[in-house]
Short mmCIF file of C-alpha atoms and ligand atoms in Angstrom, two decimals:
data_model
loop_
_atom_site.label_atom_id
_atom_site.label_comp_id
_atom_site.label_asym_id
_atom_site.label_seq_id
_atom_site.Cartn_x
_atom_site.Cartn_y
_atom_site.Cartn_z
CA MET A 1 46.52 14.59 23.90
CA LYS A 2 42.98 13.34 24.49
CA SER A 3 42.08 12.86 28.12
CA TYR A 4 39.14 11.01 29.65
CA ARG A 5 37.81 11.35 33.20
CA ILE A 6 37.27 7.90 34.68
CA ALA A 7 35.57 7.23 38.02
CA VAL A 8 36.86 4.00 39.54
CA ILE A 9 34.74 2.06 42.06
CA PRO A 10 36.48 -1.23 42.96
CA GLY A 11 33.67 -2.03 45.47
CA ASP A 12 33.85 -5.31 47.38
CA GLY A 13 35.63 -8.65 47.46
CA ILE A 14 37.48 -9.54 44.27
CA GLY A 15 36.37 -6.21 42.80
CA ARG A 16 39.31 -4.78 44.74
CA GLU A 17 41.66 -7.25 43.06
CA VAL A 18 40.44 -7.28 39.45
CA VAL A 19 39.96 -3.51 39.11
CA PRO A 20 43.61 -2.61 39.91
CA ALA A 21 44.64 -5.36 37.48
CA ALA A 22 42.47 -3.84 34.74
CA LEU A 23 43.82 -0.36 35.52
CA HIS A 24 47.33 -1.68 35.00
CA VAL A 25 46.34 -2.82 31.49
CA LEU A 26 44.39 0.39 30.79
CA ASP A 27 47.41 2.53 31.72
CA ARG A 28 49.55 0.52 29.33
CA ALA A 29 46.94 0.99 26.56
CA ALA A 30 46.83 4.74 27.25
CA SER A 31 50.60 5.17 27.00
CA THR A 32 50.81 2.93 23.92
CA PHE A 33 47.97 4.70 22.08
CA GLY A 34 48.62 8.25 23.28
CA PHE A 35 45.65 9.23 25.41
CA GLN A 36 45.26 10.04 29.07
CA LEU A 37 43.01 8.59 31.72
CA ALA A 38 42.36 11.06 34.55
CA ARG A 39 41.22 8.67 37.23
CA GLU A 40 39.56 9.21 40.56
CA GLU A 41 38.85 6.33 42.91
CA PHE A 42 35.78 6.15 45.15
CA PRO A 43 35.99 3.83 48.17
CA TRP A 44 32.27 2.99 48.12
CA GLY A 45 30.83 -0.40 48.93
CA SER A 46 30.46 -2.57 52.02
CA GLU A 47 33.40 -1.13 54.00
CA TYR A 48 31.90 2.31 53.41
CA TYR A 49 28.57 0.90 54.61
CA PHE A 50 30.11 -0.37 57.86
CA ALA A 51 31.57 3.10 58.50
CA HIS A 52 28.69 5.30 57.29
CA GLY A 53 25.54 3.16 57.22
CA ARG A 54 25.16 3.57 53.47
CA MET A 55 26.90 2.19 50.40
CA MET A 56 27.77 5.58 48.90
CA PRO A 57 27.31 9.18 49.95
CA GLU A 58 23.93 10.83 49.44
CA ASP A 59 25.32 12.95 46.59
CA GLY A 60 27.12 9.96 45.03
CA LEU A 61 25.46 10.31 41.64
CA GLU A 62 26.27 14.02 41.49
CA LEU A 63 29.93 13.23 42.22
CA LEU A 64 29.97 10.69 39.38
CA ARG A 65 28.08 12.78 36.84
CA ARG A 66 31.10 14.79 35.70
CA PHE A 67 33.03 11.69 34.59
CA ASP A 68 33.17 10.30 31.06
CA ALA A 69 32.83 6.72 32.29
CA ILE A 70 32.80 4.55 35.41
CA LEU A 71 34.87 1.42 35.90
CA PHE A 72 33.24 -0.78 38.51
CA GLY A 73 34.35 -3.98 40.29
CA ALA A 74 31.60 -5.71 42.28
CA VAL A 75 29.36 -5.33 45.31
CA GLY A 76 28.33 -7.88 47.88
CA HIS A 77 29.41 -8.83 51.40
CA PRO A 78 28.50 -11.99 53.33
CA GLU A 79 27.47 -9.90 56.37
CA ILE A 80 25.11 -7.54 54.53
CA GLN A 81 21.90 -8.56 52.79
CA ASP A 82 22.49 -8.61 49.04
CA ASN A 83 19.50 -6.39 48.30
CA VAL A 84 21.02 -3.70 50.55
CA THR A 85 24.39 -3.71 48.79
CA LEU A 86 22.98 -3.93 45.28
CA ASN A 87 20.22 -1.38 45.83
CA GLY A 88 22.58 0.92 47.69
CA LEU A 89 25.20 1.26 44.99
CA LEU A 90 24.98 -0.42 41.61
CA LEU A 91 21.26 -0.26 40.83
CA PRO A 92 20.86 3.46 41.69
CA ILE A 93 23.75 4.24 39.32
CA ARG A 94 22.27 2.16 36.49
CA ARG A 95 18.83 3.70 36.97
CA GLY A 96 19.93 7.24 37.86
CA PHE A 97 22.17 7.54 34.81
CA VAL A 98 19.57 5.86 32.57
CA GLN A 99 22.04 3.15 31.55
CA PHE A 100 19.19 1.34 29.89
CA ALA A 101 21.19 -1.03 27.70
CA CYS A 102 23.30 -3.59 29.50
CA VAL A 103 25.47 -5.15 26.80
CA ARG A 104 27.05 -8.51 27.60
CA PRO A 105 29.06 -10.30 24.90
CA ALA A 106 29.46 -14.07 25.12
CA VAL A 107 32.40 -15.27 23.06
CA LEU A 108 34.15 -18.62 23.20
CA TYR A 109 37.77 -17.51 22.84
CA PRO A 110 40.56 -19.65 21.42
CA GLY A 111 42.33 -21.71 24.04
CA VAL A 112 39.26 -21.78 26.32
CA ARG A 113 37.31 -24.97 26.91
CA SER A 114 33.55 -24.77 26.88
CA PRO A 115 31.76 -27.26 29.15
CA LEU A 116 29.60 -27.98 26.09
CA ALA A 117 31.03 -30.94 24.23
CA GLY A 118 32.50 -30.30 20.82
CA ARG A 119 32.22 -26.49 20.90
CA LYS A 120 35.34 -24.64 19.80
CA HIS A 121 36.44 -21.08 19.20
CA GLY A 122 34.12 -19.33 16.76
CA ASP A 123 31.15 -21.54 17.60
CA ILE A 124 29.76 -19.24 20.30
CA ASP A 125 29.65 -15.52 19.63
CA PHE A 126 26.55 -13.60 20.66
CA VAL A 127 25.59 -10.57 22.72
CA VAL A 128 22.87 -10.31 25.32
CA VAL A 129 21.23 -6.88 25.67
CA ARG A 130 19.58 -6.71 29.04
CA GLU A 131 17.03 -4.05 29.96
CA ASN A 132 18.72 -2.27 32.83
CA THR A 133 16.49 0.38 34.41
CA GLU A 134 13.09 -1.12 35.15
CA GLY A 135 11.35 -4.51 34.78
CA GLU A 136 11.68 -6.90 37.69
CA TYR A 137 14.42 -4.77 39.34
CA ALA A 138 12.29 -1.61 39.59
CA GLN A 139 12.41 -1.89 43.39
CA ILE A 140 8.71 -1.29 43.93
CA GLY A 141 6.93 -3.25 46.61
CA GLY A 142 6.99 -3.91 50.33
CA ASN A 143 6.53 -6.30 53.19
CA LEU A 144 3.42 -6.28 55.34
CA HIS A 145 3.69 -7.71 58.88
CA PRO A 146 7.41 -8.48 58.49
CA GLY A 147 8.49 -11.59 60.39
CA ALA A 148 4.92 -12.57 61.31
CA SER A 149 3.32 -15.84 60.24
CA ASP A 150 0.92 -13.90 58.01
CA GLU A 151 3.64 -11.85 56.36
CA VAL A 152 2.91 -10.57 52.87
CA ALA A 153 5.60 -9.71 50.30
CA ILE A 154 4.85 -7.78 47.13
CA GLN A 155 7.43 -6.99 44.46
CA ALA A 156 6.13 -5.32 41.32
CA ALA A 157 7.73 -5.54 37.89
CA VAL A 158 7.45 -2.36 35.85
CA PHE A 159 7.44 -2.33 32.05
CA THR A 160 6.96 1.00 30.29
CA ARG A 161 6.53 1.49 26.56
CA LYS A 162 9.39 3.99 26.57
CA GLY A 163 11.75 1.67 28.46
CA THR A 164 10.84 -1.44 26.49
CA GLU A 165 10.93 0.24 23.11
CA ARG A 166 14.31 1.89 23.58
CA VAL A 167 16.13 -1.25 24.69
CA ILE A 168 14.59 -3.33 21.89
CA ARG A 169 15.48 -0.66 19.31
CA PHE A 170 19.04 -0.56 20.69
CA ALA A 171 19.28 -4.36 20.28
CA PHE A 172 18.05 -4.22 16.68
CA GLU A 173 20.59 -1.51 15.89
CA LEU A 174 23.33 -3.62 17.49
CA ALA A 175 22.36 -6.63 15.36
CA ARG A 176 22.63 -4.38 12.31
CA ARG A 177 26.00 -2.90 13.42
CA ARG A 178 27.48 -6.32 14.16
CA GLY A 179 26.53 -7.40 10.64
CA ARG A 180 26.92 -11.11 11.43
CA LYS A 181 23.80 -13.25 11.43
CA ARG A 182 21.63 -10.11 11.48
CA LYS A 183 19.28 -11.79 13.88
CA LEU A 184 17.61 -10.67 17.11
CA THR A 185 16.08 -13.07 19.63
CA SER A 186 13.60 -11.70 22.16
CA VAL A 187 13.24 -13.64 25.41
CA THR A 188 10.09 -13.39 27.54
CA LYS A 189 7.64 -15.55 29.49
CA SER A 190 4.43 -14.32 27.95
CA ASN A 191 2.62 -17.64 28.38
CA ALA A 192 2.66 -17.17 32.16
CA GLN A 193 3.01 -13.38 32.47
CA GLY A 194 0.64 -12.15 29.82
CA TYR A 195 0.34 -8.53 30.98
CA SER A 196 3.99 -7.51 31.13
CA MET A 197 5.61 -10.04 28.83
CA GLY A 198 2.73 -10.04 26.36
CA PHE A 199 3.23 -6.28 26.24
CA TRP A 200 6.99 -6.80 25.60
CA ASP A 201 6.14 -9.19 22.73
CA ARG A 202 3.84 -6.59 21.16
CA VAL A 203 6.46 -3.83 21.43
CA PHE A 204 9.05 -6.21 19.94
CA ALA A 205 6.77 -6.85 16.95
CA ASP A 206 6.16 -3.08 16.52
CA VAL A 207 9.85 -2.16 16.58
CA ALA A 208 10.75 -5.12 14.32
CA ARG A 209 8.84 -3.42 11.49
CA GLU A 210 11.55 -0.70 11.44
CA PHE A 211 14.23 -3.37 10.84
CA PRO A 212 13.12 -5.55 7.92
CA ASP A 213 16.76 -6.56 7.31
CA ILE A 214 17.03 -8.24 10.75
CA ALA A 215 15.57 -11.72 11.27
CA THR A 216 13.63 -12.12 14.50
CA GLU A 217 12.89 -14.94 16.88
CA SER A 218 10.88 -14.99 20.14
CA LEU A 219 11.60 -17.56 22.85
CA LEU A 220 10.18 -18.27 26.28
CA VAL A 221 12.93 -17.97 28.86
CA ASP A 222 12.87 -21.66 29.78
CA ALA A 223 13.30 -22.62 26.12
CA ALA A 224 16.00 -19.97 25.76
CA CYS A 225 17.98 -21.58 28.64
CA MET A 226 17.69 -24.91 26.90
CA ASP A 227 18.74 -23.47 23.54
CA LEU A 228 21.77 -21.68 24.99
CA ILE A 229 23.02 -25.17 25.83
CA ARG A 230 21.61 -26.99 22.78
CA ARG A 231 22.31 -24.54 19.95
CA PRO A 232 24.40 -21.59 21.22
CA GLU A 233 25.86 -21.09 17.75
CA SER A 234 22.46 -20.01 16.42
CA PHE A 235 22.31 -16.78 18.47
CA ASP A 236 23.50 -13.36 17.37
CA VAL A 237 21.87 -10.72 19.58
CA ILE A 238 19.45 -11.53 22.40
CA VAL A 239 17.26 -8.93 24.10
CA ALA A 240 15.65 -9.65 27.45
CA SER A 241 14.20 -8.04 30.56
CA ASN A 242 16.33 -7.11 33.57
CA LEU A 243 15.84 -10.42 35.42
CA PHE A 244 15.95 -12.74 32.42
CA GLY A 245 19.00 -10.91 31.03
CA ASP A 246 20.73 -11.31 34.38
CA ILE A 247 20.14 -15.05 34.49
CA LEU A 248 20.88 -15.73 30.81
CA THR A 249 24.23 -13.93 31.03
CA ASP A 250 25.54 -16.09 33.88
CA MET A 251 24.66 -19.08 31.75
CA ALA A 252 26.27 -17.46 28.71
CA ALA A 253 29.41 -16.84 30.77
CA MET A 254 29.64 -20.49 31.77
CA ILE A 255 29.21 -21.92 28.27
CA THR A 256 32.02 -19.63 27.11
CA GLY A 257 34.39 -20.90 29.78
CA SER A 258 34.08 -18.89 33.00
CA LEU A 259 32.29 -16.06 34.78
CA GLY A 260 35.78 -14.63 35.05
CA LEU A 261 35.77 -13.98 31.29
CA ALA A 262 32.42 -12.20 30.93
CA PRO A 263 32.37 -8.39 30.59
CA SER A 264 29.43 -6.03 30.83
CA ALA A 265 28.73 -2.47 29.67
CA ASN A 266 25.87 -0.50 31.20
CA LEU A 267 25.27 2.08 28.52
CA ASN A 268 23.45 5.35 28.37
CA PRO A 269 23.56 5.49 24.56
CA THR A 270 22.48 9.16 24.56
CA ARG A 271 25.67 9.99 26.52
CA ALA A 272 23.66 12.42 28.67
CA ALA A 273 25.21 10.69 31.72
CA PRO A 274 28.25 8.45 32.20
CA SER A 275 28.08 4.77 31.32
CA LEU A 276 29.41 2.05 33.64
CA PHE A 277 31.68 -0.86 32.74
CA GLU A 278 32.11 -3.92 34.95
CA PRO A 279 32.57 -7.68 34.95
CA VAL A 280 29.38 -9.79 34.99
CA HIS A 281 30.56 -11.56 38.12
CA GLY A 282 30.06 -10.53 41.74
CA SER A 283 32.39 -10.10 44.70
CA ALA A 284 33.13 -13.86 44.96
CA PRO A 285 33.72 -14.06 48.74
CA ASP A 286 34.78 -17.70 48.32
CA ILE A 287 38.03 -16.68 46.58
CA SER A 288 38.37 -13.07 47.69
CA GLY A 289 41.73 -12.17 49.26
CA ARG A 290 43.60 -15.04 47.59
CA ARG A 291 44.50 -13.00 44.50
CA ILE A 292 43.45 -15.78 42.16
CA ALA A 293 40.41 -14.03 40.67
CA ASN A 294 40.40 -13.94 36.90
CA PRO A 295 40.90 -10.29 35.85
CA LEU A 296 40.04 -10.89 32.17
CA ALA A 297 36.32 -10.02 32.50
CA THR A 298 37.22 -6.64 33.97
CA ILE A 299 39.97 -6.11 31.41
CA LEU A 300 37.50 -6.88 28.59
CA ALA A 301 34.99 -4.50 30.23
CA ALA A 302 37.71 -1.83 30.27
CA GLY A 303 38.14 -2.53 26.53
CA MET A 304 34.40 -1.95 26.02
CA MET A 305 34.85 1.33 27.87
CA LEU A 306 37.64 2.43 25.51
CA ASP A 307 35.47 1.49 22.54
CA PHE A 308 32.55 3.54 23.89
CA LEU A 309 34.87 6.50 24.52
CA GLY A 310 35.96 6.42 20.88
CA GLU A 311 39.36 4.73 21.33
CA GLU A 312 38.43 1.84 19.03
CA PRO A 313 42.01 0.87 17.99
CA ALA A 314 43.10 0.60 21.63
CA ALA A 315 39.92 -1.33 22.45
CA SER A 316 40.49 -3.89 19.75
CA VAL A 317 44.17 -4.30 20.65
CA LEU A 318 43.13 -4.89 24.24
CA GLU A 319 40.73 -7.65 23.22
CA ARG A 320 43.36 -9.14 20.91
CA ALA A 321 45.85 -9.06 23.80
CA VAL A 322 43.41 -11.08 25.95
CA ILE A 323 42.93 -13.52 23.08
CA GLY A 324 46.72 -13.71 22.65
CA VAL A 325 47.22 -14.75 26.28
CA LEU A 326 44.40 -17.32 26.11
CA GLU A 327 45.61 -18.70 22.80
CA ALA A 328 49.13 -19.08 24.15
CA GLY A 329 47.73 -21.21 26.95
CA GLY A 330 48.33 -18.68 29.69
CA PRO A 331 49.14 -17.52 32.18
CA VAL A 332 45.55 -18.09 33.32
CA THR A 333 43.86 -18.29 36.72
CA PRO A 334 42.48 -21.51 38.31
CA ASP A 335 38.91 -20.97 36.98
CA LEU A 336 40.40 -21.57 33.50
CA GLY A 337 42.51 -24.49 34.66
CA GLY A 338 45.71 -22.51 35.29
CA SER A 339 47.66 -21.65 38.42
CA ALA A 340 48.49 -17.99 37.80
CA GLY A 341 47.45 -15.13 40.06
CA THR A 342 45.38 -12.09 39.11
CA ASP A 343 48.35 -9.75 38.68
CA GLU A 344 50.38 -12.21 36.63
CA VAL A 345 47.54 -12.52 34.10
CA ALA A 346 47.13 -8.73 33.92
CA ALA A 347 50.88 -8.29 33.41
CA ALA A 348 50.81 -10.77 30.50
CA VAL A 349 47.92 -8.89 28.85
CA ALA A 350 49.63 -5.53 29.42
CA GLU A 351 52.78 -6.85 27.79
CA GLN A 352 50.82 -7.92 24.68
CA VAL A 353 49.11 -4.51 24.53
CA GLU A 354 52.48 -2.78 24.57
CA ARG A 355 53.80 -4.99 21.79
CA ALA A 356 50.83 -4.20 19.53
CA PRO A 357 51.56 -1.78 16.71
CA ALA A 358 49.86 1.52 17.70
N1 NAD B 1 27.46 -6.85 39.67
C1 NAD B 1 27.70 -7.21 40.92
O1 NAD B 1 28.33 -6.48 41.65
C2 NAD B 1 27.24 -8.55 41.40
C3 NAD B 1 26.87 -9.56 40.51
C4 NAD B 1 26.56 -10.82 41.02
C5 NAD B 1 26.62 -11.06 42.38
N2 NAD B 1 26.97 -10.04 43.21
C6 NAD B 1 27.17 -10.26 44.65
O2 NAD B 1 28.39 -10.97 44.82
C7 NAD B 1 28.30 -11.81 45.98
C8 NAD B 1 28.64 -13.24 45.62
O3 NAD B 1 27.66 -13.73 44.72
P1 NAD B 1 27.75 -15.10 43.94
O4 NAD B 1 28.71 -16.01 44.65
O5 NAD B 1 26.38 -15.55 43.66
O6 NAD B 1 28.35 -14.70 42.51
P2 NAD B 1 29.86 -14.44 42.06
O7 NAD B 1 29.80 -13.98 40.65
O8 NAD B 1 30.53 -13.51 43.00
O9 NAD B 1 30.58 -15.86 42.14
C9 NAD B 1 30.03 -17.04 41.59
C10 NAD B 1 31.13 -18.09 41.44
O10 NAD B 1 32.01 -17.72 40.36
C11 NAD B 1 33.32 -17.57 40.82
N3 NAD B 1 33.89 -16.36 40.20
C12 NAD B 1 33.26 -15.18 40.04
N4 NAD B 1 34.09 -14.30 39.47
C13 NAD B 1 35.26 -14.92 39.27
C14 NAD B 1 36.52 -14.52 38.74
N5 NAD B 1 36.73 -13.27 38.27
N6 NAD B 1 37.52 -15.42 38.70
C15 NAD B 1 37.33 -16.68 39.14
N7 NAD B 1 36.16 -17.12 39.66
C16 NAD B 1 35.13 -16.24 39.73
C17 NAD B 1 33.24 -17.40 42.33
O11 NAD B 1 34.42 -17.80 42.97
C18 NAD B 1 32.02 -18.22 42.67
O12 NAD B 1 32.39 -19.55 42.85
C19 NAD B 1 26.87 -11.67 46.50
O13 NAD B 1 26.92 -10.73 47.55
C20 NAD B 1 26.10 -11.11 45.32
O14 NAD B 1 25.01 -10.30 45.67
C21 NAD B 1 27.29 -8.80 42.76
#
């Protein structure tokens, strides 16, 4: 029987509610499809920070390296600055394991209402590929005279040819693999940021020559935000920098119904290090502890993990199980207009997974 080593980091807030819910569904998929998940849980995050003064141990990456994949919940605590939590746990993993392609599907599923008038299932179905290791999140900069009236803050964005080329090439290949509209949209802001974004535009044009079968489009990020609202059906694959990809995917999540439905895969496509799978959303302190967080984003992320591990039939049954629950009108959590709790939703998905023909 095939066995996969999975590192589990529930993290903070609702991460600790949605990850166990996704594990429940994953276990059901494993027993239905005949593979094993050898799991180890790591209690890293803000509680760990309060006890140890850091978000994960110094050798955290070495501990994770031997796993086939990482399932992650969320980080973020109201009493710790967000840049400390993010830069102490999630970003070092993404960068350290060269998870350069952050893949975020945006699908309007049946039974889910988009806030955009007149949009129904099938109308919105695109993927955002976000550069995940450099750009605006490179964490290079500093503060001079902190707290003083003449304080200076500098935060540099870093764009390398290697980093830009590989994520753009990955996005072209994804557009080809999806085989839908065969279209790739590149999002920059090269009118205002000519050095870095103009460079991105040039690399995009260079790589595009290798993919004559894929139509291309380049948008400024402000126009892209407008077009996600105005003509979401026209997108197929979008590639964007770390910051722009981050912002566009929250918007993509909302037009497809809820942040609680949006999964994310942080891929090292070379497989030289583990990839990380997580929901797009954060730790949601406003609903944490009430067990009403929508687990579907994490369940869909777990499905992306199975797909990446080579368990494609289980992955597609898992997505179909989510669709089955949504199509049936529930049970769903309050963000989708329902009144069910996290575990009830996960149990309904698990039941559909079990009923699927293996
Ligand atoms: N990848 C990550 O770990 C990540 C991502 C974004 C934000 N954060 C952190 O999370 C904390 C809160 O940030 P925020 O409020 O801006 O973003 P958030 O994603 O945590 O929440 C935004 C809104 O969406 C709702 N929401 C999010 N996930 C939901 C779910 N599964 N079901 C139902 N509703 C859901 C929340 O209740 C909230 O109203 C901050 O500390 C932030 O730094 C972490």
